[in-house]
Short mmCIF file of C-alpha atoms (C1' of nucleotides) in Angstrom, two decimals:
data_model
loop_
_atom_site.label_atom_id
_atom_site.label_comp_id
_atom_site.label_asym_id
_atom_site.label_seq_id
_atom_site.Cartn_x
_atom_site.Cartn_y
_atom_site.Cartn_z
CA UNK A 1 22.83 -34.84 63.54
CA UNK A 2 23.47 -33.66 59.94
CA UNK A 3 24.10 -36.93 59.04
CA UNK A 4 20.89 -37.77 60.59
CA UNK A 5 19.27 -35.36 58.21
CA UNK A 6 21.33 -36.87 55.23
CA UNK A 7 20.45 -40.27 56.03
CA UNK A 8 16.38 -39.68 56.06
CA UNK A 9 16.73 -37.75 52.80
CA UNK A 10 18.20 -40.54 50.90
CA UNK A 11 15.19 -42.47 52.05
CA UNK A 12 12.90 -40.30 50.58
CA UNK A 13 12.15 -38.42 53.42
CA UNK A 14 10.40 -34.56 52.11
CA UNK A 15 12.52 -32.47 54.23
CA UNK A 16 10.39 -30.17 56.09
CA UNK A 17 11.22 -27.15 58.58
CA UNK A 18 9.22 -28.89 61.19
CA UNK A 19 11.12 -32.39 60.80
CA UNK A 20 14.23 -30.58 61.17
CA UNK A 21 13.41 -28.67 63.95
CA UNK A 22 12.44 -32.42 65.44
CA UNK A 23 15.26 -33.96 64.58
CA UNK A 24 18.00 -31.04 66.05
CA UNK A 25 15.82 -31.06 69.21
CA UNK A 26 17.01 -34.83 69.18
CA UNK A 27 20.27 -34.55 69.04
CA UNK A 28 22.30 -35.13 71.44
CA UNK A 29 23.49 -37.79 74.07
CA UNK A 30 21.30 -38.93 77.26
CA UNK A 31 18.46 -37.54 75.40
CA UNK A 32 15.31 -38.33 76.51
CA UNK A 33 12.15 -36.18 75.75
CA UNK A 34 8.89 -36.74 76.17
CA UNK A 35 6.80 -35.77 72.91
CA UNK A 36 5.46 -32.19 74.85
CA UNK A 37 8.61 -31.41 75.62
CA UNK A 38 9.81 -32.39 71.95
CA UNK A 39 6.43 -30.26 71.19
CA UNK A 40 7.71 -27.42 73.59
CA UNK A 41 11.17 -27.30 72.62
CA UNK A 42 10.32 -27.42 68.83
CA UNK A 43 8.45 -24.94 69.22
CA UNK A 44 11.09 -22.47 70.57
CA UNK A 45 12.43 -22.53 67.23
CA UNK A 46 9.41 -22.52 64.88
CA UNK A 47 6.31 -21.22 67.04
CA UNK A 48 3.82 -22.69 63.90
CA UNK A 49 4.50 -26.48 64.84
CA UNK A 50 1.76 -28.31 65.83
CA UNK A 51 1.32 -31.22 68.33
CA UNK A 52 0.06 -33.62 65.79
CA UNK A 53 3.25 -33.03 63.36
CA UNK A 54 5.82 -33.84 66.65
CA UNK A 55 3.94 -37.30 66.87
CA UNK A 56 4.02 -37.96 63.57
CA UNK A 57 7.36 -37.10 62.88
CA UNK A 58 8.56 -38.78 66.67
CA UNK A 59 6.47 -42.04 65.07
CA UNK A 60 8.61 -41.57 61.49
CA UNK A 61 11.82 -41.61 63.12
CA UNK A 62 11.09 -44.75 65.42
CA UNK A 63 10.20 -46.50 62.38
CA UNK A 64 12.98 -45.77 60.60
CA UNK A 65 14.83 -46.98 63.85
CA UNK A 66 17.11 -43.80 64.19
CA UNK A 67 15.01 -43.21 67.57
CA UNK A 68 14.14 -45.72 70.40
CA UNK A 69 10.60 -45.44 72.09
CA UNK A 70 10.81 -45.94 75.69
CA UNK A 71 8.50 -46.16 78.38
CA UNK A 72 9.96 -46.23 81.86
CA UNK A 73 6.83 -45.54 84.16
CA UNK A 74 3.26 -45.95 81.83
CA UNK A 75 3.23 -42.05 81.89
CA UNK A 76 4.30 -40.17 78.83
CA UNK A 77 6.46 -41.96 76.27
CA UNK A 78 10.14 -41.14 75.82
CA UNK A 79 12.24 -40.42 72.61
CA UNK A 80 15.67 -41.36 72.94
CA UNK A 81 17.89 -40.56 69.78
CA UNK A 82 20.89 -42.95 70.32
CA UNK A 83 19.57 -45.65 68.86
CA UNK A 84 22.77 -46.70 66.77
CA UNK A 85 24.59 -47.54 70.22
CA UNK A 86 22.96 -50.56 72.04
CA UNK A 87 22.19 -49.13 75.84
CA UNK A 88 20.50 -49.98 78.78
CA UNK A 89 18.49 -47.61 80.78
CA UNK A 90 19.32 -46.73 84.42
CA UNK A 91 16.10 -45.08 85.88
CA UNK A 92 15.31 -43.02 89.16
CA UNK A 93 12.64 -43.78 91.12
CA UNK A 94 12.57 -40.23 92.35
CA UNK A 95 12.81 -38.01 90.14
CA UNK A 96 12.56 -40.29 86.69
CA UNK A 97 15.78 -39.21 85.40
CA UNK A 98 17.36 -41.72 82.84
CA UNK A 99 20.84 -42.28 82.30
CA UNK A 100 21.85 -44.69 79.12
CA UNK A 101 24.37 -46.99 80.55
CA UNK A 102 26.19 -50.36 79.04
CA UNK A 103 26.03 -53.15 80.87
CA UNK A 104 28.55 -56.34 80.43
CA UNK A 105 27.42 -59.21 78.47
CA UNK A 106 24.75 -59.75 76.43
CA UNK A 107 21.39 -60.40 78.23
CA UNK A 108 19.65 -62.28 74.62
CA UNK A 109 21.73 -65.21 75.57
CA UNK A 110 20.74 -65.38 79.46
CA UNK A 111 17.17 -66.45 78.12
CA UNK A 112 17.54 -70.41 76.73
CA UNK A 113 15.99 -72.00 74.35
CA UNK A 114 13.55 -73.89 76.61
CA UNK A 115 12.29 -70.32 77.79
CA UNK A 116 11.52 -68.97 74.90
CA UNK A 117 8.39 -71.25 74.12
CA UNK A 118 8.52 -70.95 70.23
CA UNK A 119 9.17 -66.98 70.21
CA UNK A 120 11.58 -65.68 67.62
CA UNK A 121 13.45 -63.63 70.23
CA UNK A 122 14.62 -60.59 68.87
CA UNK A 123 15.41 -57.58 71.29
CA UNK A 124 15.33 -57.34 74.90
CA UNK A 125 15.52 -54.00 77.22
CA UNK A 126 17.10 -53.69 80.20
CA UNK A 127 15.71 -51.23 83.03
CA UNK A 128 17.81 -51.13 85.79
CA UNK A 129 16.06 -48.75 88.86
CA UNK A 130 17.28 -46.82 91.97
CA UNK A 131 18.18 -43.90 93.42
CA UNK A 132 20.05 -41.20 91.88
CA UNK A 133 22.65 -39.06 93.78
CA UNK A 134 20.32 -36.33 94.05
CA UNK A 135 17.60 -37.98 95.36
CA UNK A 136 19.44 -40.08 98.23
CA UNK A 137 21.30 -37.12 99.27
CA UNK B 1 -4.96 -67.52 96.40
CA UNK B 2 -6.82 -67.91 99.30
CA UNK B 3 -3.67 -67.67 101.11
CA UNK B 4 -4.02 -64.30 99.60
CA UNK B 5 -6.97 -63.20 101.40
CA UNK B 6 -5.27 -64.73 104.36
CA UNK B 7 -2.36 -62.39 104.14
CA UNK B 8 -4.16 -59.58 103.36
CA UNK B 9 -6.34 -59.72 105.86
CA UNK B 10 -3.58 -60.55 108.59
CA UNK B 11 -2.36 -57.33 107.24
CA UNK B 12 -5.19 -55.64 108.55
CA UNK B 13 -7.23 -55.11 104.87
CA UNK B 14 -11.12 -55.19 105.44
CA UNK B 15 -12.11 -57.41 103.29
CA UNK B 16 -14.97 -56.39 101.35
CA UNK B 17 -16.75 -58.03 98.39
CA UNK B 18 -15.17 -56.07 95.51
CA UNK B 19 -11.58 -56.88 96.86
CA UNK B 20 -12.13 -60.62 97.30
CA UNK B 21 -13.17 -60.08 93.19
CA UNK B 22 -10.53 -58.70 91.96
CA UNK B 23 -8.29 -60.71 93.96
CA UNK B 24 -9.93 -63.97 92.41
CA UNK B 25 -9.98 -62.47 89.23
CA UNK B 26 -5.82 -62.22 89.45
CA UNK B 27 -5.65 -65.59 90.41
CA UNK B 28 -3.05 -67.57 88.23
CA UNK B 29 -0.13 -67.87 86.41
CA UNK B 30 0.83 -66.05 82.94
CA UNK B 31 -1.76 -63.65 83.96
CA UNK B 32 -0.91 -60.38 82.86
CA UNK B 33 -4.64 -58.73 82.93
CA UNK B 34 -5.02 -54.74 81.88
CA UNK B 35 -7.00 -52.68 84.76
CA UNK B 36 -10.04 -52.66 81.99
CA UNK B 37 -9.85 -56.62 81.54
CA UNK B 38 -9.83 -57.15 85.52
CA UNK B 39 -12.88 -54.33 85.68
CA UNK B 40 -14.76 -56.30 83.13
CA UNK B 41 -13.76 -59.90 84.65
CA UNK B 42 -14.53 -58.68 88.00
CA UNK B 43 -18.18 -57.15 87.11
CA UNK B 44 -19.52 -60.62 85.10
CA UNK B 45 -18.66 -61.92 89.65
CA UNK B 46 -20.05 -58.56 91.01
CA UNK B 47 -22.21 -56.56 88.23
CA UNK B 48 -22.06 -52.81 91.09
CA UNK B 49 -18.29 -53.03 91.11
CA UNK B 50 -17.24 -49.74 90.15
CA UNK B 51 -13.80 -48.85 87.94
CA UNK B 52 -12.06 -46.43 90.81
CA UNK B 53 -12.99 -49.26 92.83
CA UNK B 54 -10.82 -51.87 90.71
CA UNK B 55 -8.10 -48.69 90.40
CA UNK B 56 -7.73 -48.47 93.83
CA UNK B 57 -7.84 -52.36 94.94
CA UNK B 58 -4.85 -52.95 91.97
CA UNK B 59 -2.92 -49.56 93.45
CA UNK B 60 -3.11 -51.10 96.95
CA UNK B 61 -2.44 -54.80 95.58
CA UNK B 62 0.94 -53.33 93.86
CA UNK B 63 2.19 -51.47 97.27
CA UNK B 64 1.45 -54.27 99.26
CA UNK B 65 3.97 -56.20 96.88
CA UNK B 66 1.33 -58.55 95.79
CA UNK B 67 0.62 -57.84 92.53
CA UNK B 68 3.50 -55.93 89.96
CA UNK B 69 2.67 -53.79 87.31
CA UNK B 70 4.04 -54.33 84.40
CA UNK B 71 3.77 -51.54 81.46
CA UNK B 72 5.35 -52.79 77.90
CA UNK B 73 3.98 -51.06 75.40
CA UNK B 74 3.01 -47.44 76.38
CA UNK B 75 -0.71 -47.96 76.94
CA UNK B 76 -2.57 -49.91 79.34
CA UNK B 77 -1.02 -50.77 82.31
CA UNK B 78 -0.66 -54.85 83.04
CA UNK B 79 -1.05 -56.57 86.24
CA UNK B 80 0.80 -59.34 86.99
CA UNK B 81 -0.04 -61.60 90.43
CA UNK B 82 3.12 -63.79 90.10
CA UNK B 83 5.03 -61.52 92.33
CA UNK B 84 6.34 -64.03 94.79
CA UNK B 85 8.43 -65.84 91.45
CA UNK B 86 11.07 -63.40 90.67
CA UNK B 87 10.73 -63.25 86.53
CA UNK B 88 10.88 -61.74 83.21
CA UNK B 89 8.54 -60.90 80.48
CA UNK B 90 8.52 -62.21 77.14
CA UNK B 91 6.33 -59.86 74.80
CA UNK B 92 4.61 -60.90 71.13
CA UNK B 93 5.74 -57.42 69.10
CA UNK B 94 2.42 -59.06 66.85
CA UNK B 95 -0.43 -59.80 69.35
CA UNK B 96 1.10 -58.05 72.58
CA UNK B 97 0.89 -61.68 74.46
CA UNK B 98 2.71 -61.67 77.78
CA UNK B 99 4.95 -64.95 79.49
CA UNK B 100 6.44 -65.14 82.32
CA UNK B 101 10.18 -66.23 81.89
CA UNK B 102 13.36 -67.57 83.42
CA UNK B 103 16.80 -66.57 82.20
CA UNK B 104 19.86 -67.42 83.61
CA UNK B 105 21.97 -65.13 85.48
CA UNK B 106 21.17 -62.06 87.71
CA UNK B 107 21.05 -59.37 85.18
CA UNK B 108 21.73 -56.66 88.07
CA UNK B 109 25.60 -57.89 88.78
CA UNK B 110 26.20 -57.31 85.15
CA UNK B 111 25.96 -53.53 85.81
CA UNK B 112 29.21 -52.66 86.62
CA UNK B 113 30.02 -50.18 89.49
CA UNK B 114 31.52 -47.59 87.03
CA UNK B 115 28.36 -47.44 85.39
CA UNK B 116 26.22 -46.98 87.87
CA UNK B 117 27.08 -43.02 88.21
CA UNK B 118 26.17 -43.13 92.28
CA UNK B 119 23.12 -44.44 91.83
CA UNK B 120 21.60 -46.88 93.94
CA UNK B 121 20.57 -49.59 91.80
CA UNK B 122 17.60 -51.72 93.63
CA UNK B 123 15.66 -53.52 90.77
CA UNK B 124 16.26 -54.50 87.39
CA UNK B 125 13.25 -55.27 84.47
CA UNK B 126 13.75 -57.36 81.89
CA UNK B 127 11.47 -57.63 78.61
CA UNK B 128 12.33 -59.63 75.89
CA UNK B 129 10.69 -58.83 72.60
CA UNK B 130 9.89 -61.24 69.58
CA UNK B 131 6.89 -62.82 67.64
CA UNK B 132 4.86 -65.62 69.07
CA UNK B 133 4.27 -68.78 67.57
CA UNK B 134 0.98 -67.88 66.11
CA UNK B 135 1.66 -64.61 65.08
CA UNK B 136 4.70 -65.90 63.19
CA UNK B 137 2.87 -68.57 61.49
"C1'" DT C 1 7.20 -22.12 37.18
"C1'" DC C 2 3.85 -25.62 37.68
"C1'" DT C 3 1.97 -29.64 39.61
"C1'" DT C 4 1.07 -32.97 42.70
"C1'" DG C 5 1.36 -36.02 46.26
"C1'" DA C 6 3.24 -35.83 50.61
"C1'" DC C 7 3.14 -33.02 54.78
"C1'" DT C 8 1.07 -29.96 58.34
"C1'" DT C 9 -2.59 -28.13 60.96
"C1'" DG C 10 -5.89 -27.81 64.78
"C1'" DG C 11 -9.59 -29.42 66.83
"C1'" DA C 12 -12.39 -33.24 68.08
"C1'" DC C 13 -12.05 -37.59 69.92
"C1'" DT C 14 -10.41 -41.89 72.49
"C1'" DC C 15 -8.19 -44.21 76.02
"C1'" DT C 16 -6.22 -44.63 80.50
"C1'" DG C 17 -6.16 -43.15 84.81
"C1'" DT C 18 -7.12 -39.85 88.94
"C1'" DC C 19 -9.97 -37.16 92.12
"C1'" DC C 20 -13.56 -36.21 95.20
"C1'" DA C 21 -17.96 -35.65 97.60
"C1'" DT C 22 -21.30 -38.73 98.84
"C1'" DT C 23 -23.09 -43.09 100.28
"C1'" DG C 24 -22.38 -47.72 102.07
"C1'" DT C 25 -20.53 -51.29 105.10
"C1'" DA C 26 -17.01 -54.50 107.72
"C1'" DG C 27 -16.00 -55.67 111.85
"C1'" DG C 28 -14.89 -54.30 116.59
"C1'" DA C 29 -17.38 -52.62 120.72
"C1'" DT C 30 -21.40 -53.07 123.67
"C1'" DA D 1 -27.78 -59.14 117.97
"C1'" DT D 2 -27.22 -54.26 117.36
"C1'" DC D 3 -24.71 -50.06 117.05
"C1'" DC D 4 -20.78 -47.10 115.56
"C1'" DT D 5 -17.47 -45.36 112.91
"C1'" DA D 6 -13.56 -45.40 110.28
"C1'" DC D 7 -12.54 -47.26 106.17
"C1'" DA D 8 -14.19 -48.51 101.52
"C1'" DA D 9 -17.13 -48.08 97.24
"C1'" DT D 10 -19.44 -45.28 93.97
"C1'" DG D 11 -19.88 -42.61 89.74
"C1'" DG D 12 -19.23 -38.71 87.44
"C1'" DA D 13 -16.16 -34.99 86.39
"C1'" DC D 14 -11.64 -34.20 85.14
"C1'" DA D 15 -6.78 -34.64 83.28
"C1'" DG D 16 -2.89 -36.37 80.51
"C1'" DA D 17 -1.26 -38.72 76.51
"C1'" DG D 18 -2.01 -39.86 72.11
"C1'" DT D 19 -4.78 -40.59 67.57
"C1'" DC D 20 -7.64 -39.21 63.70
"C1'" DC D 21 -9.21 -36.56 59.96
"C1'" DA D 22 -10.66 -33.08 56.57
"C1'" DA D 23 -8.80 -29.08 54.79
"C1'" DG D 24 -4.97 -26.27 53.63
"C1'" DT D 25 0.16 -25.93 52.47
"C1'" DC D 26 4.47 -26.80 50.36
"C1'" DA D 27 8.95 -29.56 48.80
"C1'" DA D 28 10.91 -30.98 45.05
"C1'" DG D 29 10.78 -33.19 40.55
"C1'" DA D 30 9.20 -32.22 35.60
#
DNA sequence: TCTTGACTTGGACTCTGTCCATTGTAGGAT
DNA sequence: ATCCTACAATGGACAGAGTCCAAGTCAAGA
């Protein structure tokens, strides 16, 4: 995560307590947070740290693409930090947990040309849902 | 679509005015309608219809397996009557536009058992992202 | 140390969706 | 054709997630 906090800096990024705080609750693998409990967590470590800064900081880092935006079930968004290793997301439909998992082959080239009706096609997700261990038991 | 109504009602659904609205009002292909759109579509046909009204005709729509709801982007949930097509979504990153698409392959076998971590995998989504001929223009 | 523009704050606001008590009505029973 | 009643519609209050903004604060370069 350090190197995280290297790699905004050389962009020019003001290095704040707050954005720090942000950034170690981030870190980590399987990692995904909805901004309150970014917001909730954060502010374990630095009670001052408002809602508004935890968007705007969650919104920074997406940008910068060192954190992937996902939304599994139109409820609350959620911020997944290991965006530098292409994953899929395996989702419950019980209890919403989300592992990252890699699938085999490369899903971009299941969708031809003649399906892609002038799009330039440049990412695609992958949800796959079920039934975790915990929930079938 | 009428075939719709016919199902439904076999299904034992009263049909009342304000479902056989919204129901017209999904009618289509590439339709990919936001509960707002279909409230506003819906009330030009039937000026009383009420928005927990449209809420509650989409919810049942979706568990009846009619309709699938479709949520790309974090805010308004889509609703998508094509449910009887198995397909995938093709997003504009610029204007938000929604098609329906048809890739190759069946994107669940290439989830391997060993990553599947004893879930039960049932579904899998697939959204490609790009820019859309206009917006690229 | 000073300065300044970038950052943070908190509260108001918007948007999307849910809930619920009340009122209305579809469609089977008579 | 009319009556009943369980199911459906209504609308307004409420809740959750996220955005906006004016004012105050501070990181970091000079």
């Amino acid at each position: 995560m350090s190197d995280l906090l290297e790699r905004l800096r050389g962009r020019g990024w003001r290095m704040t307590s707050q954005r720090r705080v942000v950034a170690e609750v981030l870190d980590g693998e399987h990692v995904h947070l909805t901004a309150d409990e970014v917001h909730v967590r954060a502010a374990a470590k630095l009670p001052e740290i408002s809602r508004a800064t935890v968007y705007n900081t969650l919104g920074e880092l997406v940008s910068l693409g060192e954190v992937i935006e996902v939304s599994t079930d139109g409820r609350a968004k959620r911020y997944d930090p290991n965006a530098h290793r292409p994953h899929q997301h395996l989702v419950c439909s019980g209890c919403g947990a989300i592992r990252d998992v890699r699938p085999q082959g490369n899903p971009l080239s299941d969708l031809p040309a003649e399906e892609r009706y002038g799009f330039t096609v440049e990412a695609v997700e992958v949800t796959y849902r079920g039934v975790c261990p915990s929930c079938s038991a």
